[in-house]
mmCIF file of C-alpha atoms and ligand atoms in Angstrom:
data_model
loop_
_atom_site.group_PDB
_atom_site.id
_atom_site.type_symbol
_atom_site.label_atom_id
_atom_site.label_comp_id
_atom_site.label_asym_id
_atom_site.label_seq_id
_atom_site.Cartn_x
_atom_site.Cartn_y
_atom_site.Cartn_z
ATOM 1 C CA UNK A 1 12.832 41.841 -40.294
ATOM 2 C CA UNK A 2 14.640 38.833 -38.905
ATOM 3 C CA UNK A 3 11.460 38.140 -36.999
ATOM 4 C CA UNK A 4 9.340 38.357 -40.123
ATOM 5 C CA UNK A 5 11.685 36.423 -42.296
ATOM 6 C CA UNK A 6 13.059 33.720 -40.113
ATOM 7 C CA UNK A 7 11.013 33.251 -36.935
ATOM 8 C CA UNK A 8 8.149 31.794 -38.872
ATOM 9 C CA UNK A 9 10.196 29.842 -41.373
ATOM 10 C CA UNK A 10 9.690 26.500 -39.768
ATOM 11 C CA UNK A 11 5.976 26.854 -39.230
ATOM 12 C CA UNK A 12 5.495 26.692 -42.963
ATOM 13 C CA UNK A 13 7.929 26.509 -45.807
ATOM 14 C CA UNK A 14 7.322 29.786 -47.540
ATOM 15 C CA UNK A 15 7.286 30.355 -51.273
ATOM 16 C CA UNK A 16 6.046 33.946 -51.007
ATOM 17 C CA UNK A 17 9.349 35.645 -50.156
ATOM 18 C CA UNK A 18 9.600 39.205 -51.384
ATOM 19 C CA UNK A 19 12.837 40.570 -52.764
ATOM 20 C CA UNK A 20 12.863 43.110 -49.939
ATOM 21 C CA UNK A 21 12.714 40.359 -47.331
ATOM 22 C CA UNK A 22 15.554 38.503 -48.978
ATOM 23 C CA UNK A 23 17.588 41.701 -49.291
ATOM 24 C CA UNK A 24 16.995 42.339 -45.581
ATOM 25 C CA UNK A 25 18.350 38.890 -44.736
ATOM 26 C CA UNK A 26 21.512 39.679 -46.728
ATOM 27 C CA UNK A 27 21.761 42.975 -44.802
ATOM 28 C CA UNK A 28 21.703 41.360 -41.349
ATOM 29 C CA UNK A 29 24.823 41.580 -39.209
ATOM 30 C CA UNK A 30 26.919 38.616 -40.391
ATOM 31 C CA UNK A 31 26.915 36.765 -37.078
ATOM 32 C CA UNK A 32 23.159 37.109 -36.707
ATOM 33 C CA UNK A 33 22.549 35.863 -40.243
ATOM 34 C CA UNK A 34 24.786 32.826 -39.762
ATOM 35 C CA UNK A 35 23.280 32.112 -36.333
ATOM 36 C CA UNK A 36 19.814 32.134 -37.826
ATOM 37 C CA UNK A 37 20.806 29.961 -40.788
ATOM 38 C CA UNK A 38 22.449 27.485 -38.400
ATOM 39 C CA UNK A 39 19.228 27.332 -36.373
ATOM 40 C CA UNK A 40 17.156 26.633 -39.489
ATOM 41 C CA UNK A 41 19.682 23.998 -40.518
ATOM 42 C CA UNK A 42 19.468 22.251 -37.129
ATOM 43 C CA UNK A 43 15.678 22.299 -37.200
ATOM 44 C CA UNK A 44 15.562 20.289 -40.402
ATOM 45 C CA UNK A 45 18.827 18.434 -40.940
ATOM 46 C CA UNK A 46 21.557 16.645 -39.005
ATOM 47 C CA UNK A 47 23.864 19.623 -38.830
ATOM 48 C CA UNK A 48 27.084 17.640 -38.301
ATOM 49 C CA UNK A 49 26.608 15.631 -41.477
ATOM 50 C CA UNK A 50 27.572 16.533 -45.019
ATOM 51 C CA UNK A 51 26.633 14.453 -48.057
ATOM 52 C CA UNK A 52 29.534 13.344 -50.253
ATOM 53 C CA UNK A 53 28.808 13.459 -53.978
ATOM 54 C CA UNK A 54 30.804 12.669 -57.092
ATOM 55 C CA UNK A 55 30.597 14.377 -60.458
ATOM 56 C CA UNK A 56 31.376 12.799 -63.802
ATOM 57 C CA UNK A 57 31.429 14.501 -67.165
ATOM 58 C CA UNK A 58 29.816 11.860 -69.396
ATOM 59 C CA UNK A 59 30.096 14.064 -72.491
ATOM 60 C CA UNK A 60 32.632 16.859 -72.428
ATOM 61 C CA UNK A 61 33.070 20.043 -74.476
ATOM 62 C CA UNK A 62 31.796 21.228 -77.846
ATOM 63 C CA UNK A 63 28.594 22.641 -76.333
ATOM 64 C CA UNK A 64 26.643 25.004 -78.636
ATOM 65 C CA UNK A 65 25.509 27.198 -75.717
ATOM 66 C CA UNK A 66 27.530 30.316 -74.883
ATOM 67 C CA UNK A 67 27.490 30.369 -71.063
ATOM 68 C CA UNK A 68 30.163 32.940 -70.205
ATOM 69 C CA UNK A 69 31.599 30.919 -67.310
ATOM 70 C CA UNK A 70 31.909 27.534 -68.998
ATOM 71 C CA UNK A 71 35.005 25.862 -70.389
ATOM 72 C CA UNK A 72 32.834 23.516 -72.441
ATOM 73 C CA UNK A 73 31.178 26.085 -74.697
ATOM 74 C CA UNK A 74 32.331 26.069 -78.334
ATOM 75 C CA UNK A 75 32.710 29.831 -77.825
ATOM 76 C CA UNK A 76 35.365 29.366 -75.122
ATOM 77 C CA UNK A 77 39.043 29.123 -75.936
ATOM 78 C CA UNK A 78 39.771 26.937 -72.923
ATOM 79 C CA UNK A 79 41.580 24.030 -74.537
ATOM 80 C CA UNK A 80 38.908 21.540 -73.390
ATOM 81 C CA UNK A 81 38.589 18.918 -76.123
ATOM 82 C CA UNK A 82 35.147 17.749 -77.224
ATOM 83 C CA UNK A 83 34.381 14.081 -76.592
ATOM 84 C CA UNK A 84 31.523 11.746 -77.484
ATOM 85 C CA UNK A 85 29.116 10.361 -74.910
ATOM 86 C CA UNK A 86 30.971 7.870 -72.698
ATOM 87 C CA UNK A 87 30.210 4.166 -72.866
ATOM 88 C CA UNK A 88 27.721 2.963 -70.289
ATOM 89 C CA UNK A 89 30.234 0.467 -68.870
ATOM 90 C CA UNK A 90 32.904 3.146 -68.406
ATOM 91 C CA UNK A 91 30.396 5.336 -66.547
ATOM 92 C CA UNK A 92 29.389 2.442 -64.298
ATOM 93 C CA UNK A 93 33.031 1.662 -63.570
ATOM 94 C CA UNK A 94 33.589 5.237 -62.520
ATOM 95 C CA UNK A 95 30.436 5.132 -60.378
ATOM 96 C CA UNK A 96 31.642 1.958 -58.643
ATOM 97 C CA UNK A 97 34.912 3.725 -57.766
ATOM 98 C CA UNK A 98 32.972 6.665 -56.367
ATOM 99 C CA UNK A 99 30.792 4.351 -54.287
ATOM 100 C CA UNK A 100 33.883 2.522 -52.981
ATOM 101 C CA UNK A 101 35.367 5.889 -52.002
ATOM 102 C CA UNK A 102 32.263 6.607 -49.896
ATOM 103 C CA UNK A 103 30.192 8.717 -52.273
ATOM 104 C CA UNK A 104 26.415 8.601 -51.793
ATOM 105 C CA UNK A 105 25.383 10.532 -54.861
ATOM 106 C CA UNK A 106 26.575 10.314 -58.445
ATOM 107 C CA UNK A 107 25.952 13.305 -60.671
ATOM 108 C CA UNK A 108 26.452 12.929 -64.427
ATOM 109 C CA UNK A 109 26.823 15.986 -66.634
ATOM 110 C CA UNK A 110 26.760 16.350 -70.408
ATOM 111 C CA UNK A 111 27.800 19.407 -72.399
ATOM 112 C CA UNK A 112 24.611 19.532 -74.425
ATOM 113 C CA UNK A 113 21.977 22.122 -75.153
ATOM 114 C CA UNK A 114 19.616 19.150 -74.985
ATOM 115 C CA UNK A 115 19.938 15.373 -75.339
ATOM 116 C CA UNK A 116 19.061 13.763 -78.661
ATOM 117 C CA UNK A 117 16.501 10.970 -78.554
ATOM 118 C CA UNK A 118 19.114 8.547 -79.860
ATOM 119 C CA UNK A 119 21.210 9.227 -76.693
ATOM 120 C CA UNK A 120 18.404 8.290 -74.330
ATOM 121 C CA UNK A 121 18.878 4.482 -74.217
ATOM 122 C CA UNK A 122 22.487 4.910 -72.996
ATOM 123 C CA UNK A 123 21.470 7.638 -70.524
ATOM 124 C CA UNK A 124 18.721 5.404 -69.144
ATOM 125 C CA UNK A 125 21.137 2.478 -68.758
ATOM 126 C CA UNK A 126 23.500 4.786 -66.818
ATOM 127 C CA UNK A 127 20.738 5.875 -64.434
ATOM 128 C CA UNK A 128 19.585 2.308 -63.864
ATOM 129 C CA UNK A 129 23.125 0.993 -63.358
ATOM 130 C CA UNK A 130 24.117 3.682 -60.857
ATOM 131 C CA UNK A 131 20.888 3.243 -58.926
ATOM 132 C CA UNK A 132 21.527 -0.473 -58.671
ATOM 133 C CA UNK A 133 24.771 0.401 -56.883
ATOM 134 C CA UNK A 134 22.723 2.112 -54.199
ATOM 135 C CA UNK A 135 23.749 5.670 -54.967
ATOM 136 C CA UNK A 136 21.436 8.608 -55.501
ATOM 137 C CA UNK A 137 21.459 9.635 -59.182
ATOM 138 C CA UNK A 138 21.523 13.091 -60.700
ATOM 139 C CA UNK A 139 21.776 14.034 -64.371
ATOM 140 C CA UNK A 140 22.359 17.395 -66.000
ATOM 141 C CA UNK A 141 21.867 17.251 -69.757
ATOM 142 C CA UNK A 142 20.408 20.651 -70.711
ATOM 143 C CA UNK A 143 16.816 21.205 -71.843
ATOM 144 C CA UNK A 144 14.430 18.250 -71.850
ATOM 145 C CA UNK A 145 11.251 17.416 -73.725
ATOM 146 C CA UNK A 146 8.308 16.091 -71.750
ATOM 147 C CA UNK A 147 8.891 12.644 -73.262
ATOM 148 C CA UNK A 148 12.580 12.638 -72.266
ATOM 149 C CA UNK A 149 11.736 13.697 -68.709
ATOM 150 C CA UNK A 150 9.184 10.877 -68.514
ATOM 151 C CA UNK A 151 11.824 8.396 -69.703
ATOM 152 C CA UNK A 152 14.259 9.597 -67.036
ATOM 153 C CA UNK A 153 11.575 9.349 -64.356
ATOM 154 C CA UNK A 154 10.714 5.848 -65.504
ATOM 155 C CA UNK A 155 14.403 4.890 -65.284
ATOM 156 C CA UNK A 156 14.346 5.991 -61.647
ATOM 157 C CA UNK A 157 16.404 9.192 -61.900
ATOM 158 C CA UNK A 158 16.394 10.832 -58.457
ATOM 159 C CA UNK A 159 17.340 14.412 -59.398
ATOM 160 C CA UNK A 160 17.723 16.568 -62.483
ATOM 161 C CA UNK A 161 20.161 19.480 -62.246
ATOM 162 C CA UNK A 162 19.358 22.584 -64.251
ATOM 163 C CA UNK A 163 20.700 25.833 -62.810
ATOM 164 C CA UNK A 164 19.152 29.276 -63.130
ATOM 165 C CA UNK A 165 22.671 30.559 -62.455
ATOM 166 C CA UNK A 166 21.917 34.213 -61.620
ATOM 167 C CA UNK A 167 19.137 36.788 -61.349
ATOM 168 C CA UNK A 168 16.566 36.980 -64.163
ATOM 169 C CA UNK A 169 17.786 40.494 -65.011
ATOM 170 C CA UNK A 170 21.451 39.485 -65.303
ATOM 171 C CA UNK A 171 20.842 36.241 -67.185
ATOM 172 C CA UNK A 172 21.124 37.755 -70.679
ATOM 173 C CA UNK A 173 24.579 39.164 -69.888
ATOM 174 C CA UNK A 174 25.907 35.695 -69.048
ATOM 175 C CA UNK A 175 24.169 33.527 -71.666
ATOM 176 C CA UNK A 176 22.579 34.607 -74.949
ATOM 177 C CA UNK A 177 21.736 31.251 -76.540
ATOM 178 C CA UNK A 178 18.780 30.605 -74.232
ATOM 179 C CA UNK A 179 16.603 32.623 -71.884
ATOM 180 C CA UNK A 180 15.807 32.528 -68.194
ATOM 181 C CA UNK A 181 12.272 31.499 -69.184
ATOM 182 C CA UNK A 182 13.680 28.481 -71.100
ATOM 183 C CA UNK A 183 15.390 27.451 -67.889
ATOM 184 C CA UNK A 184 12.174 27.717 -65.876
ATOM 185 C CA UNK A 185 10.300 25.734 -68.550
ATOM 186 C CA UNK A 186 12.689 22.801 -68.205
ATOM 187 C CA UNK A 187 12.453 22.966 -64.412
ATOM 188 C CA UNK A 188 8.681 22.713 -64.745
ATOM 189 C CA UNK A 189 8.976 19.778 -67.138
ATOM 190 C CA UNK A 190 11.248 17.980 -64.661
ATOM 191 C CA UNK A 191 8.926 18.717 -61.733
ATOM 192 C CA UNK A 192 5.862 17.551 -63.677
ATOM 193 C CA UNK A 193 7.615 14.265 -64.478
ATOM 194 C CA UNK A 194 8.014 13.630 -60.745
ATOM 195 C CA UNK A 195 11.812 13.977 -60.649
ATOM 196 C CA UNK A 196 13.395 15.938 -57.784
ATOM 197 C CA UNK A 197 14.659 19.326 -58.895
ATOM 198 C CA UNK A 198 18.263 20.437 -58.402
ATOM 199 C CA UNK A 199 18.692 24.092 -59.290
ATOM 200 C CA UNK A 200 21.089 26.746 -58.115
ATOM 201 C CA UNK A 201 23.673 29.019 -59.584
ATOM 202 C CA UNK A 202 27.012 30.741 -59.489
ATOM 203 C CA UNK A 203 28.197 33.517 -57.207
ATOM 204 C CA UNK A 204 31.208 35.645 -58.109
ATOM 205 C CA UNK A 205 30.449 36.419 -61.759
ATOM 206 C CA UNK A 206 30.852 40.140 -61.103
ATOM 207 C CA UNK A 207 27.181 40.403 -60.133
ATOM 208 C CA UNK A 208 25.737 42.882 -57.649
ATOM 209 C CA UNK A 209 24.201 42.087 -54.258
ATOM 210 C CA UNK A 210 20.848 42.782 -55.897
ATOM 211 C CA UNK A 211 21.561 40.009 -58.451
ATOM 212 C CA UNK A 212 22.297 37.589 -55.623
ATOM 213 C CA UNK A 213 19.004 38.612 -54.018
ATOM 214 C CA UNK A 214 17.196 38.066 -57.343
ATOM 215 C CA UNK A 215 18.857 34.690 -57.820
ATOM 216 C CA UNK A 216 17.740 33.369 -54.410
ATOM 217 C CA UNK A 217 14.330 34.997 -54.821
ATOM 218 C CA UNK A 218 13.730 33.182 -58.123
ATOM 219 C CA UNK A 219 14.424 29.809 -56.485
ATOM 220 C CA UNK A 220 12.665 30.455 -53.170
ATOM 221 C CA UNK A 221 9.448 31.570 -54.891
ATOM 222 C CA UNK A 222 9.072 28.549 -57.167
ATOM 223 C CA UNK A 223 5.836 26.675 -56.351
ATOM 224 C CA UNK A 224 7.975 23.945 -54.810
ATOM 225 C CA UNK A 225 11.491 24.738 -53.680
ATOM 226 C CA UNK A 226 14.143 22.760 -55.511
ATOM 227 C CA UNK A 227 14.986 19.800 -53.274
ATOM 228 C CA UNK A 228 18.619 20.557 -54.054
ATOM 229 C CA UNK A 229 20.289 23.958 -54.418
ATOM 230 C CA UNK A 230 23.907 24.013 -55.593
ATOM 231 C CA UNK A 231 25.742 27.237 -54.773
ATOM 232 C CA UNK A 232 28.858 27.465 -56.940
ATOM 233 C CA UNK A 233 31.651 30.003 -56.575
ATOM 234 C CA UNK A 234 32.843 30.892 -60.065
ATOM 235 C CA UNK A 235 35.901 28.876 -61.035
ATOM 236 C CA UNK A 236 37.642 31.366 -63.307
ATOM 237 C CA UNK A 237 38.717 29.421 -66.389
ATOM 238 C CA UNK A 238 41.132 30.984 -68.854
ATOM 239 C CA UNK A 239 39.572 31.422 -72.281
ATOM 240 C CA UNK A 240 36.030 31.898 -70.952
ATOM 241 C CA UNK A 241 34.464 35.368 -70.954
ATOM 242 C CA UNK A 242 34.075 35.450 -67.178
ATOM 243 C CA UNK A 243 37.371 33.739 -66.367
ATOM 244 C CA UNK A 244 39.228 36.315 -68.448
ATOM 245 C CA UNK A 245 37.185 39.160 -66.950
ATOM 246 C CA UNK A 246 38.168 38.035 -63.471
ATOM 247 C CA UNK A 247 41.840 37.712 -64.455
ATOM 248 C CA UNK A 248 41.778 41.344 -65.612
ATOM 249 C CA UNK A 249 39.804 42.669 -62.643
ATOM 250 C CA UNK A 250 40.804 40.566 -59.634
ATOM 251 C CA UNK A 251 38.749 42.856 -57.411
ATOM 252 C CA UNK A 252 35.622 41.354 -58.958
ATOM 253 C CA UNK A 253 36.364 38.109 -57.083
ATOM 254 C CA UNK A 254 33.609 37.327 -54.612
ATOM 255 C CA UNK A 255 34.322 38.229 -51.034
ATOM 256 C CA UNK A 256 34.308 35.106 -48.833
ATOM 257 C CA UNK A 257 31.921 36.673 -46.331
ATOM 258 C CA UNK A 258 29.467 37.582 -49.097
ATOM 259 C CA UNK A 259 29.662 34.016 -50.386
ATOM 260 C CA UNK A 260 28.809 32.673 -46.911
ATOM 261 C CA UNK A 261 25.949 35.175 -46.702
ATOM 262 C CA UNK A 262 24.527 33.748 -49.941
ATOM 263 C CA UNK A 263 24.693 30.199 -48.545
ATOM 264 C CA UNK A 264 23.003 31.370 -45.323
ATOM 265 C CA UNK A 265 20.174 33.131 -47.169
ATOM 266 C CA UNK A 266 19.620 30.038 -49.338
ATOM 267 C CA UNK A 267 19.390 27.928 -46.161
ATOM 268 C CA UNK A 268 16.937 30.267 -44.412
ATOM 269 C CA UNK A 269 14.648 30.744 -47.393
ATOM 270 C CA UNK A 270 14.687 27.073 -48.502
ATOM 271 C CA UNK A 271 14.911 25.264 -45.157
ATOM 272 C CA UNK A 272 14.218 21.727 -46.341
ATOM 273 C CA UNK A 273 16.499 21.743 -49.379
ATOM 274 C CA UNK A 274 19.949 20.286 -49.628
ATOM 275 C CA UNK A 275 22.274 23.275 -50.030
ATOM 276 C CA UNK A 276 25.306 22.127 -51.970
ATOM 277 C CA UNK A 277 28.670 23.811 -51.610
ATOM 278 C CA UNK A 278 29.645 23.029 -55.191
ATOM 279 C CA UNK A 279 32.315 24.467 -57.493
ATOM 280 C CA UNK A 280 35.020 26.747 -56.154
ATOM 281 C CA UNK A 281 36.024 24.931 -52.965
ATOM 282 C CA UNK A 282 39.520 24.355 -54.313
ATOM 283 C CA UNK A 283 40.244 28.063 -53.907
ATOM 284 C CA UNK A 284 38.448 28.348 -50.546
ATOM 285 C CA UNK A 285 40.118 28.243 -47.149
ATOM 286 C CA UNK A 286 39.083 25.664 -44.568
ATOM 287 C CA UNK A 287 37.728 28.551 -42.494
ATOM 288 C CA UNK A 288 35.426 29.758 -45.281
ATOM 289 C CA UNK A 289 34.167 26.236 -45.906
ATOM 290 C CA UNK A 290 33.588 25.809 -42.161
ATOM 291 C CA UNK A 291 31.474 28.977 -42.194
ATOM 292 C CA UNK A 292 29.507 27.604 -45.153
ATOM 293 C CA UNK A 293 28.754 24.399 -43.205
ATOM 294 C CA UNK A 294 27.779 26.475 -40.180
ATOM 295 C CA UNK A 295 25.508 28.536 -42.441
ATOM 296 C CA UNK A 296 23.713 25.395 -43.600
ATOM 297 C CA UNK A 297 25.585 23.910 -46.549
ATOM 298 C CA UNK A 298 25.249 20.138 -46.277
ATOM 299 C CA UNK A 299 26.735 18.623 -49.408
ATOM 300 C CA UNK A 300 30.037 18.747 -51.293
ATOM 301 C CA UNK A 301 31.574 17.240 -54.403
ATOM 302 C CA UNK A 302 34.529 15.025 -53.571
ATOM 303 C CA UNK A 303 37.420 13.910 -55.772
ATOM 304 C CA UNK A 304 40.127 15.727 -57.710
ATOM 305 C CA UNK A 305 37.935 16.911 -60.544
ATOM 306 C CA UNK A 306 34.546 18.553 -61.030
ATOM 307 C CA UNK A 307 33.499 18.360 -64.696
ATOM 308 C CA UNK A 308 36.593 19.948 -66.228
ATOM 309 C CA UNK A 309 37.983 22.035 -63.350
ATOM 310 C CA UNK A 310 40.049 20.950 -60.359
ATOM 311 C CA UNK A 311 38.338 20.147 -57.064
ATOM 312 C CA UNK A 312 39.665 20.111 -53.504
ATOM 313 C CA UNK A 313 40.514 16.352 -53.578
ATOM 314 C CA UNK A 314 39.797 13.476 -51.202
ATOM 315 C CA UNK A 315 42.892 13.879 -48.997
ATOM 316 C CA UNK A 316 42.195 17.552 -48.372
ATOM 317 C CA UNK A 317 38.533 16.795 -47.658
ATOM 318 C CA UNK A 318 39.305 13.954 -45.277
ATOM 319 C CA UNK A 319 41.583 16.352 -43.387
ATOM 320 C CA UNK A 320 38.896 19.048 -43.427
ATOM 321 C CA UNK A 321 36.242 16.660 -42.080
ATOM 322 C CA UNK A 322 38.609 15.480 -39.342
ATOM 323 C CA UNK A 323 39.498 19.050 -38.449
ATOM 324 C CA UNK A 324 35.848 20.106 -38.242
ATOM 325 C CA UNK A 325 34.507 16.863 -36.740
ATOM 326 C CA UNK A 326 32.046 16.501 -39.622
ATOM 327 C CA UNK A 327 30.604 13.140 -40.615
ATOM 328 C CA UNK A 328 29.689 11.990 -44.118
ATOM 329 C CA UNK A 329 25.913 11.850 -44.424
ATOM 330 C CA UNK A 330 24.669 8.306 -44.600
ATOM 331 C CA UNK A 331 21.377 7.944 -46.349
ATOM 332 C CA UNK A 332 19.331 10.534 -48.035
ATOM 333 C CA UNK A 333 18.352 13.928 -46.694
ATOM 334 C CA UNK A 334 17.216 13.242 -43.157
ATOM 335 C CA UNK A 335 14.680 15.113 -41.059
ATOM 336 C CA UNK A 336 13.041 16.968 -43.905
ATOM 337 C CA UNK A 337 9.578 16.018 -42.867
ATOM 338 C CA UNK A 338 10.289 15.049 -39.283
ATOM 339 C CA UNK A 339 10.885 18.519 -37.937
ATOM 340 C CA UNK A 340 8.912 20.564 -40.412
ATOM 341 C CA UNK A 341 7.053 22.223 -37.561
ATOM 342 C CA UNK A 342 10.059 23.081 -35.402
ATOM 343 C CA UNK A 343 10.506 26.673 -34.206
ATOM 344 C CA UNK A 344 13.759 28.397 -34.889
ATOM 345 C CA UNK A 345 15.595 31.566 -33.910
ATOM 346 C CA UNK A 346 13.589 32.170 -30.766
HETATM 347 N N1 SAM B 401 24.934 21.552 -69.963
HETATM 348 C C1 SAM B 401 24.189 21.397 -68.791
HETATM 349 C C2 SAM B 401 23.586 22.681 -68.301
HETATM 350 O O1 SAM B 401 24.153 23.729 -68.485
HETATM 351 O O2 SAM B 401 22.523 22.626 -67.677
HETATM 352 C C3 SAM B 401 24.939 20.758 -67.672
HETATM 353 C C4 SAM B 401 26.361 21.036 -67.346
HETATM 354 S S1 SAM B 401 26.777 22.599 -66.641
HETATM 355 C C5 SAM B 401 28.508 22.528 -66.680
HETATM 356 C C6 SAM B 401 26.270 22.562 -64.942
HETATM 357 C C7 SAM B 401 26.460 23.818 -64.134
HETATM 358 O O3 SAM B 401 27.814 23.946 -63.725
HETATM 359 C C8 SAM B 401 26.157 25.142 -64.773
HETATM 360 O O4 SAM B 401 24.809 25.419 -64.780
HETATM 361 C C9 SAM B 401 26.904 26.112 -63.877
HETATM 362 O O5 SAM B 401 26.063 26.593 -62.853
HETATM 363 C C10 SAM B 401 28.030 25.267 -63.290
HETATM 364 N N2 SAM B 401 29.328 25.721 -63.799
HETATM 365 C C11 SAM B 401 29.812 25.560 -65.046
HETATM 366 N N3 SAM B 401 31.028 26.140 -65.169
HETATM 367 C C12 SAM B 401 31.318 26.703 -63.977
HETATM 368 C C13 SAM B 401 32.421 27.456 -63.476
HETATM 369 N N4 SAM B 401 33.455 27.778 -64.253
HETATM 370 N N5 SAM B 401 32.395 27.868 -62.190
HETATM 371 C C14 SAM B 401 31.331 27.567 -61.398
HETATM 372 N N6 SAM B 401 30.259 26.850 -61.820
HETATM 373 C C15 SAM B 401 30.248 26.431 -63.090
HETATM 374 C C1 DTB B 402 26.500 22.449 -60.254
HETATM 375 O O1 DTB B 402 25.762 23.389 -59.897
HETATM 376 N N1 DTB B 402 27.809 22.446 -60.142
HETATM 377 C C2 DTB B 402 28.377 21.249 -60.707
HETATM 378 C C3 DTB B 402 27.110 20.408 -61.032
HETATM 379 N N2 DTB B 402 26.050 21.324 -60.769
HETATM 380 C C4 DTB B 402 26.954 19.775 -62.333
HETATM 381 C C5 DTB B 402 29.247 21.542 -61.885
HETATM 382 C C6 DTB B 402 30.406 22.444 -61.526
HETATM 383 C C7 DTB B 402 31.254 22.647 -62.747
HETATM 384 C C8 DTB B 402 32.484 23.445 -62.443
HETATM 385 C C9 DTB B 402 33.288 23.768 -63.609
HETATM 386 C C10 DTB B 402 33.929 22.638 -64.345
HETATM 387 O O2 DTB B 402 34.296 21.598 -63.771
HETATM 388 O O3 DTB B 402 34.101 22.776 -65.579
HETATM 389 FE FE1 SF4 B 403 26.972 23.990 -72.276
HETATM 390 FE FE2 SF4 B 403 26.151 23.600 -69.750
HETATM 391 FE FE3 SF4 B 403 28.580 24.659 -70.278
HETATM 392 FE FE4 SF4 B 403 26.418 26.095 -70.744
HETATM 393 S S1 SF4 B 403 27.101 25.343 -68.737
HETATM 394 S S2 SF4 B 403 28.179 25.874 -72.131
HETATM 395 S S3 SF4 B 403 24.992 24.537 -71.409
HETATM 396 S S4 SF4 B 403 27.900 22.611 -70.774
#
């Protein structure tokens, strides 16, 4: 199976993965799986480099969606106060700080089901301003109309983040205010507008191995792989359905090894994509993060805060990079095309 699934990966980027093939990757002996993922990583990326990204919540809380993990849903009793959309200048100030701290990518998130047309001029000014600072831009604003996606493309937005979060069959247990198909529709709208797609999900929501297989399968069989795949470990937030579930059943917490397996399978099945070790690093040991980097993760969020939850923090990350001999990635996603024909795992 390893031969079928991974030996040929580099010859062509495959979008015809079967669930059985992906399940078989998950089933590999751990060391073999990580070895293979590391080989795929090396064939397409500079394996000692990790991109540093910064997140900013440009509109926090009061979201009408009911995502069971999220502190920003009106349904959550998390104590997160709802704010209005930030001023453009305040966003640009925050972006300048991120750039000065070494960040190469600035990701702006809004707690919306979808943006209103009257918000678009400010959103566009944010994209243009951050791009002028020389950082890669990413926005995550919920569902988009075709016209809104075209406006974002015109403004020069590099990526749009819109996660599928989990397997199609589990989706309805996590979120009821929209469907998995709605999510795919927006991804298609973004792709058609010519914006790079950032789509991933969350591991550790009490899902089964089969859900993790289904989650990766849904991404790896899109017509074009998302250029960016965030893999989040659930940050259990008090007052959210899933945070409270995890507090009551601590055994539901994701096993570190299974988390690394998920990163490795994402890397093998989507060899050219950036695989982003996103939420949940604050609770992860250096050793687990090191395994994630070995398994092909090549991006992290820096700083003390994600959108509402705590993050590892710059001091801890500087120490981690020094300890592991990792370098911040300079410039965008190297080697994607250059080594597309390289053989791996021989
Ligand atoms: N409202 C927009 C949307 O849902 O597309 C954008 C913001 S939303 C907070 C971005 C992503 O963050 C979610 O899709 C989810 O995957 C991730 N996320 C949110 N809360 C999380 C948590 N508690 N733990 C891990 N990931 C989380
Ligand atoms: C993604 O997949 N993870 C980031 C980013 N995309 C927008 C968000 C993580 C949010 C973690 C929970 C919080 O801060 O509230
Ligand atoms: Fe709203 Fe996004 Fe949070 Fe869902 S994940 S409640 S859509 S902010």
